[in-house]
Coordinates of C-alpha atoms and ligand atoms in Angstrom, one line a residue:
M1 CA 139.3 -24.4 150.9
K2 CA 139.1 -26.5 147.9
S3 CA 138.8 -23.6 145.5
G4 CA 141.6 -21.8 147.4
R5 CA 143.9 -24.7 146.9
S6 CA 143.1 -25.1 143.3
Q7 CA 143.7 -21.4 142.8
I8 CA 147.1 -21.7 144.3
W9 CA 147.7 -24.7 142.3
G10 CA 146.5 -22.8 139.2
R11 CA 148.8 -19.9 140.0
Q12 CA 151.8 -22.2 140.5
K13 CA 151.0 -23.9 137.3
S14 CA 150.8 -20.7 135.3
F15 CA 154.0 -19.5 137.0
S16 CA 155.9 -22.6 136.0
W17 CA 154.4 -22.4 132.6
F18 CA 155.7 -18.8 132.3
R19 CA 159.0 -19.8 133.7
G20 CA 159.1 -22.6 131.2
I21 CA 158.8 -20.1 128.3
I22 CA 161.6 -18.0 129.7
V23 CA 163.8 -21.0 130.2
A24 CA 162.9 -22.2 126.7
S25 CA 163.7 -18.9 125.1
I26 CA 167.0 -18.7 126.9
V27 CA 167.9 -22.2 125.8
F28 CA 166.8 -21.2 122.3
F29 CA 169.1 -18.2 122.3
I30 CA 172.0 -20.2 123.6
W31 CA 171.3 -22.8 120.9
L32 CA 171.1 -20.0 118.4
E33 CA 174.4 -18.6 119.5
L34 CA 176.0 -22.0 119.5
N35 CA 174.8 -22.8 116.1
F36 CA 174.9 -19.6 114.1
L37 CA 177.1 -17.1 115.7
T38 CA 180.7 -17.4 115.1
Y39 CA 183.0 -18.4 117.9
G40 CA 185.8 -16.6 116.3
N41 CA 187.3 -13.2 116.7
S42 CA 185.0 -11.5 119.2
V43 CA 186.4 -11.7 122.6
S44 CA 182.9 -11.6 124.2
N45 CA 182.2 -15.1 122.9
F46 CA 185.2 -16.4 124.7
Q47 CA 184.6 -14.9 128.1
D48 CA 182.3 -17.7 129.3
L49 CA 184.6 -20.4 128.2
N50 CA 186.1 -22.2 131.1
D51 CA 189.5 -23.1 129.9
S52 CA 191.0 -23.7 133.3
N53 CA 193.2 -26.8 133.6
A54 CA 190.6 -28.3 135.9
A55 CA 187.9 -27.9 133.2
I56 CA 190.2 -29.3 130.5
F57 CA 191.1 -32.3 132.7
S58 CA 187.5 -32.9 133.5
M59 CA 186.9 -33.6 129.8
V60 CA 189.7 -36.1 129.5
P61 CA 189.4 -39.7 130.8
A62 CA 191.5 -40.1 134.0
V63 CA 193.7 -42.8 132.4
F64 CA 195.0 -40.2 130.0
H65 CA 195.8 -37.5 132.5
K66 CA 199.3 -38.8 132.6
F67 CA 199.9 -37.5 129.1
L68 CA 199.0 -34.0 130.3
T69 CA 201.1 -34.0 133.4
P70 CA 204.7 -33.1 133.2
R71 CA 206.9 -35.6 135.0
P72 CA 208.5 -34.3 138.2
K73 CA 212.1 -33.7 137.5
N74 CA 213.8 -36.6 139.3
N75 CA 217.3 -35.3 139.9
A76 CA 219.0 -38.1 141.7
T77 CA 217.6 -41.4 140.5
T78 CA 216.4 -42.1 137.0
T79 CA 218.9 -40.3 134.8
V80 CA 219.5 -43.1 132.4
N81 CA 221.8 -41.6 129.9
G82 CA 220.5 -38.3 131.0
S83 CA 223.8 -36.5 130.3
L84 CA 222.0 -34.3 127.7
N85 CA 219.3 -33.5 130.1
S86 CA 221.5 -32.4 132.9
E87 CA 223.8 -30.7 130.4
N88 CA 220.8 -28.7 129.2
T89 CA 219.4 -27.8 132.5
K90 CA 222.8 -26.8 133.9
S91 CA 224.0 -24.5 131.2
G92 CA 220.9 -23.9 129.2
V93 CA 222.9 -24.7 126.1
P94 CA 222.4 -28.0 124.5
N95 CA 225.5 -30.0 123.6
I96 CA 225.2 -30.3 119.8
T97 CA 227.7 -33.1 119.5
E98 CA 225.6 -35.1 121.9
I99 CA 222.3 -34.3 120.2
K100 CA 223.7 -35.3 116.8
K101 CA 225.0 -38.6 118.2
N102 CA 221.6 -39.4 119.8
L103 CA 219.5 -38.5 116.8
N104 CA 221.7 -40.5 114.5
Q105 CA 221.3 -43.4 116.8
Y106 CA 217.5 -43.1 116.7
N107 CA 217.5 -42.9 112.9
Q108 CA 219.7 -45.9 112.6
Q109 CA 218.0 -48.1 115.2
Q110 CA 214.4 -47.3 114.0
I111 CA 213.0 -48.8 117.2
V112 CA 209.2 -49.4 116.9
Y113 CA 207.8 -49.1 120.4
N114 CA 205.0 -51.4 121.5
E115 CA 205.3 -53.6 118.4
D116 CA 205.3 -56.6 120.8
T117 CA 201.9 -55.6 122.2
F118 CA 200.2 -54.5 119.0
G119 CA 201.8 -56.7 116.3
P120 CA 203.3 -55.8 113.0
L121 CA 202.0 -53.1 110.7
Q122 CA 199.3 -54.2 108.3
N123 CA 198.3 -52.7 104.9
D124 CA 195.0 -51.6 106.2
S125 CA 196.6 -50.0 109.3
V126 CA 196.8 -46.2 109.1
V127 CA 200.3 -44.6 109.4
I128 CA 200.1 -41.3 111.2
V129 CA 203.1 -39.0 110.6
I130 CA 203.3 -36.1 113.0
Q131 CA 205.7 -33.3 112.4
I132 CA 207.0 -31.8 115.7
H133 CA 209.0 -28.8 116.7
D134 CA 209.1 -27.9 120.4
R135 CA 205.6 -27.1 121.6
I136 CA 205.1 -29.8 124.1
T137 CA 201.9 -28.4 125.6
Y138 CA 200.0 -28.8 122.3
L139 CA 201.6 -32.2 121.7
R140 CA 200.2 -33.4 125.0
H141 CA 196.7 -32.6 123.9
L142 CA 197.2 -34.2 120.5
I143 CA 198.4 -37.4 122.1
V144 CA 195.4 -37.4 124.4
S145 CA 193.1 -37.0 121.4
L146 CA 194.9 -39.8 119.6
A147 CA 194.6 -42.0 122.6
Q148 CA 190.8 -41.7 122.5
A149 CA 190.4 -42.5 118.8
R150 CA 188.7 -45.7 117.8
D151 CA 191.1 -48.3 116.2
I152 CA 194.2 -46.3 117.2
S153 CA 195.6 -49.6 118.5
Q154 CA 196.2 -50.8 115.0
A155 CA 197.9 -47.5 113.8
L156 CA 201.5 -46.6 113.7
L157 CA 202.5 -43.2 115.0
V158 CA 205.6 -41.7 113.4
F159 CA 206.9 -38.7 115.2
S160 CA 209.2 -36.6 113.0
H161 CA 211.2 -34.2 115.0
D162 CA 213.2 -31.1 114.1
F163 CA 214.1 -30.3 117.7
Y164 CA 215.7 -32.7 120.0
D165 CA 214.4 -32.6 123.6
E166 CA 214.5 -35.2 126.3
E167 CA 211.2 -34.2 127.8
I168 CA 209.4 -34.6 124.4
N169 CA 211.2 -38.0 124.0
A170 CA 210.0 -39.1 127.4
L171 CA 206.5 -38.1 126.6
I172 CA 206.4 -39.9 123.3
Q173 CA 208.0 -43.0 124.8
S174 CA 205.3 -43.1 127.4
I175 CA 202.7 -43.7 124.7
D176 CA 201.2 -47.1 125.4
F177 CA 198.1 -47.2 123.2
C178 CA 199.7 -48.1 119.8
K179 CA 202.9 -48.6 117.9
V180 CA 205.3 -45.6 117.9
I181 CA 208.5 -44.7 116.1
Q182 CA 210.5 -41.5 116.3
I183 CA 212.5 -40.1 113.4
F184 CA 214.8 -37.0 113.5
Y185 CA 215.3 -34.5 110.7
P186 CA 219.0 -34.4 110.6
Y187 CA 219.5 -30.9 109.1
S188 CA 217.8 -28.9 111.7
I189 CA 218.7 -25.4 112.8
Q190 CA 219.2 -26.7 116.3
T191 CA 222.0 -28.9 115.1
H192 CA 223.4 -26.4 112.6
P193 CA 223.2 -23.1 114.5
R194 CA 226.0 -21.4 112.7
E195 CA 226.2 -23.1 109.4
F196 CA 223.8 -24.0 106.5
P197 CA 220.9 -25.0 106.8
G198 CA 221.0 -22.8 109.9
E199 CA 222.3 -19.3 109.6
D200 CA 225.9 -19.0 108.5
P201 CA 227.5 -15.8 109.8
N202 CA 228.6 -15.1 106.2
D203 CA 225.1 -15.4 104.8
C204 CA 223.7 -12.2 103.1
P205 CA 221.3 -10.3 105.4
R206 CA 217.7 -10.6 104.2
N207 CA 217.3 -7.0 103.1
M208 CA 220.6 -6.4 101.5
K209 CA 220.5 -5.2 97.9
K210 CA 222.0 -7.6 95.4
E211 CA 224.6 -5.2 94.2
Q212 CA 225.8 -4.6 97.7
A213 CA 225.7 -8.4 98.4
M214 CA 227.9 -9.0 95.4
N215 CA 230.4 -6.5 96.7
T216 CA 230.5 -8.0 100.2
E217 CA 230.8 -11.5 98.7
C218 CA 228.4 -13.0 101.2
N219 CA 227.6 -16.7 100.7
N220 CA 224.4 -16.5 98.7
A221 CA 224.8 -13.1 97.0
L222 CA 223.7 -14.6 93.7
Y223 CA 220.5 -16.0 95.0
P224 CA 217.9 -13.6 96.5
D225 CA 214.3 -14.8 96.2
L226 CA 211.9 -13.4 93.6
Y227 CA 211.1 -10.5 95.9
G228 CA 214.8 -9.6 96.2
H229 CA 215.2 -11.0 99.7
Y230 CA 217.9 -13.3 101.0
R231 CA 217.3 -16.5 102.8
E232 CA 216.1 -16.7 106.4
A233 CA 217.0 -20.0 107.8
K234 CA 214.1 -20.4 110.2
F235 CA 211.5 -20.0 107.4
T236 CA 213.1 -22.8 105.3
Q237 CA 213.0 -25.5 107.9
T238 CA 209.3 -26.5 107.8
K239 CA 209.4 -27.3 104.0
H240 CA 212.7 -29.1 104.2
H241 CA 211.4 -31.2 107.1
W242 CA 208.1 -32.0 105.3
W243 CA 209.9 -33.3 102.3
W244 CA 212.5 -35.2 104.3
K245 CA 210.0 -37.0 106.5
S246 CA 207.8 -37.9 103.5
N247 CA 210.7 -39.4 101.7
R248 CA 211.8 -41.1 104.9
V249 CA 208.4 -42.7 105.6
F250 CA 207.6 -43.8 102.1
S251 CA 211.1 -44.8 100.8
Q252 CA 213.4 -45.4 103.7
L253 CA 211.9 -46.7 106.9
E254 CA 212.0 -50.4 107.4
V255 CA 208.7 -50.5 109.2
T256 CA 206.7 -48.8 106.4
R257 CA 208.6 -50.3 103.5
N258 CA 205.9 -52.7 102.4
H259 CA 203.0 -50.6 103.5
S260 CA 200.6 -49.6 100.7
G261 CA 197.8 -48.2 102.9
L262 CA 197.0 -44.7 104.0
V263 CA 199.5 -42.2 105.5
V264 CA 198.0 -39.3 107.4
F265 CA 200.0 -36.1 108.0
L266 CA 199.5 -34.2 111.2
E267 CA 201.3 -31.5 113.1
E268 CA 202.1 -31.1 116.8
D269 CA 199.3 -28.6 117.3
H270 CA 196.5 -30.6 115.8
Y271 CA 193.7 -32.4 117.6
V272 CA 191.7 -35.3 116.3
A273 CA 188.1 -36.4 116.7
E274 CA 187.6 -39.9 118.1
D275 CA 186.2 -41.1 114.7
F276 CA 189.0 -39.8 112.5
I277 CA 190.4 -43.2 111.6
Y278 CA 186.9 -44.6 111.1
V279 CA 186.0 -41.7 108.8
L280 CA 189.3 -42.0 107.0
K281 CA 188.6 -45.6 106.2
L282 CA 185.1 -44.8 105.1
M283 CA 186.3 -42.1 102.8
D284 CA 188.9 -44.5 101.4
K285 CA 186.3 -47.1 100.7
T286 CA 183.9 -44.5 99.2
C287 CA 186.7 -43.3 96.9
K288 CA 187.3 -46.8 95.6
D289 CA 183.6 -47.1 94.8
S290 CA 182.7 -43.6 93.7
C291 CA 185.7 -41.4 93.0
R292 CA 188.5 -43.2 91.2
H293 CA 190.3 -39.9 90.5
C294 CA 190.5 -38.8 94.2
N295 CA 194.0 -39.2 95.4
V296 CA 194.0 -37.1 98.6
L297 CA 191.7 -37.4 101.6
S298 CA 191.4 -34.4 103.9
L299 CA 190.1 -34.5 107.4
G300 CA 190.3 -30.9 108.3
T301 CA 188.4 -28.0 107.0
Y302 CA 189.1 -24.4 107.6
L303 CA 185.9 -22.7 107.8
K304 CA 186.1 -19.0 107.8
T305 CA 189.8 -18.4 107.6
Y306 CA 192.1 -15.6 107.5
N307 CA 194.6 -16.3 104.7
Y308 CA 198.0 -14.8 105.1
Y309 CA 198.9 -15.8 101.6
E310 CA 196.2 -13.4 100.4
D311 CA 197.9 -10.6 102.3
A312 CA 201.1 -11.4 100.6
K313 CA 200.1 -9.4 97.6
K314 CA 199.8 -6.2 99.5
K315 CA 202.1 -6.7 102.4
D316 CA 205.5 -8.1 103.0
V317 CA 204.5 -11.5 104.0
L318 CA 207.9 -12.6 105.3
R319 CA 208.1 -9.6 107.5
A320 CA 204.6 -10.2 108.9
L321 CA 205.5 -13.8 109.5
K322 CA 208.8 -12.9 111.1
H323 CA 207.0 -10.7 113.5
K324 CA 204.6 -13.5 114.3
S325 CA 207.3 -16.1 114.6
L326 CA 209.0 -14.0 117.2
I327 CA 205.9 -14.1 119.4
N328 CA 205.6 -17.7 118.5
G329 CA 209.1 -18.8 119.5
A330 CA 210.6 -19.1 116.1
Q331 CA 208.1 -21.4 114.6
I332 CA 206.1 -20.2 111.6
Q333 CA 202.4 -20.5 112.2
P334 CA 199.7 -19.5 109.7
S335 CA 197.3 -17.2 111.3
W336 CA 194.2 -19.2 110.8
T337 CA 191.2 -18.0 112.5
F338 CA 189.6 -20.8 114.3
Q339 CA 185.9 -21.2 113.7
V340 CA 183.9 -24.4 114.1
L341 CA 180.2 -24.5 114.3
P342 CA 178.6 -27.5 116.0
S343 CA 175.8 -27.3 113.5
L344 CA 178.3 -28.5 110.9
Y345 CA 178.1 -31.9 112.3
Q346 CA 174.4 -32.2 111.5
H347 CA 175.8 -33.0 108.1
S348 CA 178.6 -35.0 109.5
Q349 CA 178.2 -37.6 106.7
K350 CA 178.9 -35.0 104.0
V351 CA 182.1 -35.0 102.0
E352 CA 183.1 -32.8 99.2
I353 CA 185.0 -33.8 96.1
T354 CA 187.2 -31.0 94.9
P355 CA 190.5 -30.2 93.3
W356 CA 193.1 -30.1 96.0
I357 CA 193.8 -26.5 97.2
S358 CA 196.9 -26.1 99.3
S359 CA 195.5 -23.5 101.7
K360 CA 192.2 -25.3 102.3
H361 CA 193.1 -29.0 102.3
N362 CA 196.5 -29.2 103.9
M363 CA 195.4 -30.2 107.4
G364 CA 194.9 -33.8 108.3
M365 CA 195.7 -34.8 104.7
A366 CA 196.1 -38.5 103.8
I367 CA 197.7 -40.1 100.7
N368 CA 198.9 -43.6 99.8
R369 CA 202.1 -44.8 98.2
T370 CA 200.7 -44.6 94.7
T371 CA 200.1 -40.9 95.1
W372 CA 203.5 -40.4 96.7
E373 CA 205.3 -42.1 93.9
Q374 CA 203.8 -39.6 91.5
I375 CA 204.6 -36.7 93.7
V376 CA 208.2 -37.7 94.2
Q377 CA 208.7 -38.0 90.4
C378 CA 208.2 -34.2 90.5
A379 CA 210.8 -33.5 93.2
S380 CA 212.4 -30.7 91.3
F381 CA 209.1 -28.8 91.0
F382 CA 208.9 -29.0 94.8
C383 CA 212.5 -28.3 95.6
K384 CA 213.2 -25.5 93.1
Y385 CA 209.9 -23.6 93.4
D386 CA 210.5 -20.2 95.0
D387 CA 208.0 -20.7 97.9
Y388 CA 208.9 -21.7 101.4
N389 CA 205.5 -23.3 102.0
W390 CA 205.3 -27.1 101.6
D391 CA 201.7 -27.0 100.7
W392 CA 202.0 -24.4 98.0
S393 CA 205.0 -26.2 96.6
L394 CA 202.8 -29.3 96.5
Q395 CA 200.1 -27.4 94.7
H396 CA 202.8 -26.3 92.2
I397 CA 203.6 -29.9 91.6
S398 CA 199.9 -30.7 91.1
Q399 CA 199.4 -28.0 88.6
N400 CA 202.6 -28.2 86.6
C401 CA 203.9 -31.7 86.8
L402 CA 201.4 -34.4 87.8
K403 CA 199.6 -36.2 85.0
Q404 CA 196.7 -36.7 87.4
K405 CA 196.3 -33.6 89.5
L406 CA 195.7 -33.8 93.2
H407 CA 192.0 -34.3 93.8
A408 CA 190.6 -34.4 97.3
M409 CA 187.8 -35.8 99.2
V410 CA 187.2 -33.5 102.1
V411 CA 184.9 -34.0 105.2
R412 CA 182.5 -31.2 105.9
G413 CA 182.6 -31.7 109.6
P414 CA 186.3 -31.5 110.5
R415 CA 188.0 -34.5 112.2
V416 CA 191.2 -32.7 112.7
F417 CA 191.5 -29.3 114.4
H418 CA 194.2 -26.8 114.7
I419 CA 194.7 -25.9 118.3
G420 CA 197.9 -24.0 118.0
E421 CA 196.2 -20.8 117.7
C422 CA 198.2 -17.9 118.9
G423 CA 196.7 -14.7 120.0
V424 CA 193.1 -15.8 119.4
H425 CA 192.4 -15.4 123.1
H426 CA 193.1 -11.7 123.2
K427 CA 192.6 -11.5 126.9
K428 CA 195.6 -13.6 127.6
N429 CA 197.5 -13.0 124.4
N430 CA 199.2 -16.2 125.2
C431 CA 200.5 -18.6 122.7
E432 CA 200.3 -21.5 125.0
S433 CA 196.7 -20.7 125.7
T434 CA 194.5 -23.8 126.0
A435 CA 191.3 -21.8 125.2
V436 CA 191.1 -23.5 121.8
V437 CA 191.6 -27.0 123.3
S438 CA 188.7 -26.3 125.6
K439 CA 186.6 -25.1 122.7
V440 CA 187.4 -28.1 120.6
Q441 CA 186.5 -30.4 123.5
Q442 CA 183.2 -28.7 123.7
V443 CA 182.5 -28.8 120.0
L444 CA 183.3 -32.5 119.9
K445 CA 181.1 -33.2 122.9
T446 CA 178.2 -31.4 121.3
A447 CA 178.8 -33.2 118.1
K448 CA 179.2 -36.6 119.7
R449 CA 176.0 -38.2 118.4
H450 CA 176.9 -37.2 114.9
L451 CA 180.2 -38.9 114.8
F452 CA 180.7 -42.3 113.3
P453 CA 178.4 -41.8 110.3
D454 CA 177.1 -45.0 108.6
Y455 CA 177.7 -43.7 105.1
L456 CA 179.0 -40.6 103.3
T457 CA 177.1 -38.3 100.9
L458 CA 179.1 -36.7 98.2
T459 CA 179.0 -33.2 96.8
Y460 CA 181.1 -32.1 93.9
T461 CA 182.9 -28.9 93.5
T462 CA 184.2 -28.4 90.0
L463 CA 184.3 -24.7 89.3
L464 CA 187.0 -23.0 91.3
K465 CA 187.2 -19.3 91.5
K466 CA 191.0 -19.0 91.3
T467 CA 193.3 -21.9 91.6
K468 CA 195.9 -20.4 89.3
L469 CA 198.9 -19.9 91.4
R470 CA 200.5 -16.6 91.6
K471 CA 204.3 -16.6 91.3
G472 CA 205.0 -18.1 94.7
N473 CA 205.6 -16.6 98.0
G474 CA 209.4 -16.5 97.9
G475 CA 211.7 -17.3 100.7
W476 CA 213.2 -20.2 98.7
G477 CA 215.5 -18.6 96.2
D478 CA 218.8 -19.9 97.6
H479 CA 220.3 -22.7 95.6
R480 CA 221.7 -24.4 98.7
D481 CA 218.0 -25.0 99.7
H482 CA 217.2 -26.4 96.3
K483 CA 220.2 -28.8 96.5
L484 CA 219.5 -29.9 100.0
C485 CA 215.9 -30.6 99.2
M486 CA 216.7 -32.6 96.1
S487 CA 219.3 -34.6 98.0
M488 CA 216.6 -35.9 100.3
T489 CA 215.0 -37.7 97.4
L490 CA 218.0 -39.5 96.2
R491 CA 218.1 -43.0 97.6
Ligands
NAG501 C1 185.9 -24.3 135.5 O1 185.7 -25.7 135.6 C2 186.2 -26.3 136.8 C3 186.1 -27.8 136.7 O2 184.9 -28.1 136.0 C4 185.6 -25.7 138.0 O3 186.2 -26.3 139.2 C5 185.8 -24.2 138.0 O4 185.1 -23.7 139.1 C6 185.3 -23.6 136.7 N1 185.6 -22.2 136.7 C7 184.8 -21.2 136.4 C8 185.3 -19.9 136.4 O5 183.6 -21.5 136.0
NAG502 C1 216.4 -32.9 144.1 O1 216.9 -31.5 144.1 C2 216.4 -30.8 145.2 C3 216.9 -29.4 145.1 O2 217.9 -29.2 144.2 C4 216.7 -31.4 146.5 O3 216.1 -30.7 147.6 C5 216.2 -32.9 146.6 O4 216.6 -33.5 147.7 C6 216.7 -33.6 145.4 N1 216.1 -34.9 145.3 C7 216.8 -36.0 145.4 C8 216.0 -37.3 145.3 O5 218.0 -36.0 145.4
NAG503 C1 223.6 -45.4 127.8 O1 224.8 -45.0 127.1 C2 225.7 -46.0 127.0 C3 227.0 -45.4 126.4 O2 226.7 -44.2 125.7 C4 225.2 -47.1 126.2 O3 226.1 -48.2 126.2 C5 223.9 -47.7 126.9 O4 223.3 -48.7 126.1 C6 222.9 -46.5 127.1 N1 221.8 -47.0 127.9 C7 220.5 -46.8 127.5 C8 219.5 -47.3 128.4 O5 220.3 -46.2 126.5
NAG504 C1 229.6 -32.7 124.5 O1 229.5 -34.0 124.7 C2 230.7 -34.7 124.3 C3 230.5 -36.2 124.6 O2 229.3 -36.6 124.2 C4 231.9 -34.2 125.1 O3 233.0 -34.9 124.6 C5 232.0 -32.8 124.9 O4 233.1 -32.3 125.6 C6 230.7 -32.0 125.2 N1 230.9 -30.6 124.9 C7 230.5 -29.7 125.7 C8 230.7 -28.3 125.2 O5 230.1 -29.9 126.8
NAG505 C1 200.7 -54.7 101.3 O1 200.4 -54.7 100.0 C2 201.5 -54.7 99.1 C3 200.9 -54.5 97.7 O2 199.6 -54.7 97.6 C4 202.2 -56.1 99.3 O3 203.3 -56.1 98.4 C5 202.6 -56.2 100.7 O4 203.2 -57.4 100.9 C6 201.5 -56.0 101.7 N1 202.1 -55.9 103.0 C7 201.4 -56.4 104.1 C8 202.1 -56.3 105.4 O5 200.4 -57.0 104.0
NAG506 C1 208.9 -56.4 103.1 O1 208.8 -57.3 102.1 C2 210.0 -58.0 101.9 C3 209.8 -58.9 100.7 O2 208.6 -59.5 100.7 C4 210.3 -58.8 103.1 O3 211.5 -59.5 103.0 C5 210.4 -57.9 104.3 O4 210.6 -58.6 105.5 C6 209.2 -57.0 104.5 N1 209.4 -56.1 105.5 C7 208.5 -55.8 106.4 C8 208.9 -54.8 107.4 O5 207.4 -56.4 106.5
NAG507 C1 196.0 -45.6 96.4 O1 195.3 -44.5 96.0 C2 194.9 -44.6 94.6 C3 194.2 -43.3 94.3 O2 195.2 -42.3 94.3 C4 194.0 -45.8 94.4 O3 193.6 -45.9 93.1 C5 194.7 -47.0 94.9 O4 193.8 -48.1 94.8 C6 195.2 -46.9 96.3 N1 196.0 -48.0 96.6 C7 195.7 -48.8 97.7 C8 196.6 -50.0 97.8 O5 194.8 -48.6 98.4

């Protein structure tokens, strides 16, 4: 009896030992997969991802669910000055007169929401400028991520719009975790649908030959871009908007007038880690101690990326983008392949010091007024360079005008992510797909214990393969664009 029992016991033990090995090796392979295999292109890696709304909600504290939930349309009651709203929903056509009136009012009044609660802006507060078009789903997730960031209560969020929409306004005005201001780009295509900077009926068609254009006497016949193409309004808006909002924030807004601290640039489809402000301040401090020539801080890193600029050499980049932008609802999106490995955060304290490269360091970028004042001195290099990308234009400034070139401190483990990935989730082929949101949530959860590093370690990158700019990507040959852009800098 005794021996029998011990035998059973022994068998159980060896069975559980065996099972332990199996479990351990499964865990090991999962770990291997998580750490070393790319999450990227292959569909198979995505199939296990639970990106249902329920799963995404379960990763967000309940108090912030309100930012993810569209408000029920309350038809009868709370339409305070909702004429625009009802106008829109009735006819589907926005009343441009009304929109212009409203956005001018916003730009004049410069209301800072929640200032009573959180007090005036301090120099050591971070100003976060977010360029927004119309993708409210992504914006909701960005807001949720901002809400969870440490020290967000001292920050000022500046939402810079190029599309007026009451639902977006309501969402932004519901933010209660920090100070908020909205600014509106006044030269949008939305408010200029049939005139410059929108598309004038008498503008030359993109592919018309110059000779023919001269004969038809279309508006911009003299000014095709360096690839011989005429202007396409929707490709010009992002760069104009970027330049406008930067000028607005650094030189015109009352609330930021005396601010000499950091200004971070984000976009509607970004997502921040909870320590992004903490890391930014740590980087700023480290710069002052150890990298006096660093003048840009960058919180996002693209790991393995597909670079559409590279393709420009071979293919017709504008055409490719046009195709993409149609899928995308008329918003130009670079086709970055999203790849983040949790293992990266094992070196979460690592930062790299490197010359600023537009395509690598344009995400979650921060500068202060000192740097801006050098940039704005070079306005004509930005505004007259035949490239419709703001980041490449900035690089053009850096290489050809600035005495002190842009030099960046970049975090290895990204604190800003790009969630606006279109077409990554092949199964759904859905631009509003939240698969990437879900993935970022998982990555950050896995990386949680590596966040909030105590110190940073620096690595220096001096030799660069090819930073010499090619001749520009075109799309910015029209002199009306040059003039409009320059006018934004005049005070
Ligand atoms: C996804 O996650 C949610 C919430 O955690 C759960 O209710 C649902 O069953 C999951 N779906 C799948 C397919 O695993
Ligand atoms: C809102 O509109 C719906 C349908 O148009 C209607 O059934 C409902 O009663 C309205 N609600 C109010 C509060 O008027
Ligand atoms: C609504 O519009 C009217 C007139 O346009 C204006 O006087 C009033 O202040 C507005 N109310 C709100 C809450 O914006
Ligand atoms: C747009 O709104 C203005 C008043 O804000 C009104 O005078 C005008 O008739 C409206 N236009 C259209 C097309 O509805
Ligand atoms: C911020 O610093 C600048 C220059 O250092 C100073 O002129 C300004 O008054 C300060 N503003 C605040 C709000 O502390
Ligand atoms: C900026 O500084 C000026 C001069 O010191 C002061 O009059 C003004 O009130 C300040 N503005 C803000 C928003 O702090
Ligand atoms: C602004 O950044 C520059 C580096 O570009 C730095 O030297 C300067 O101290 C910073 N100014 C403030 C007020 O932090």
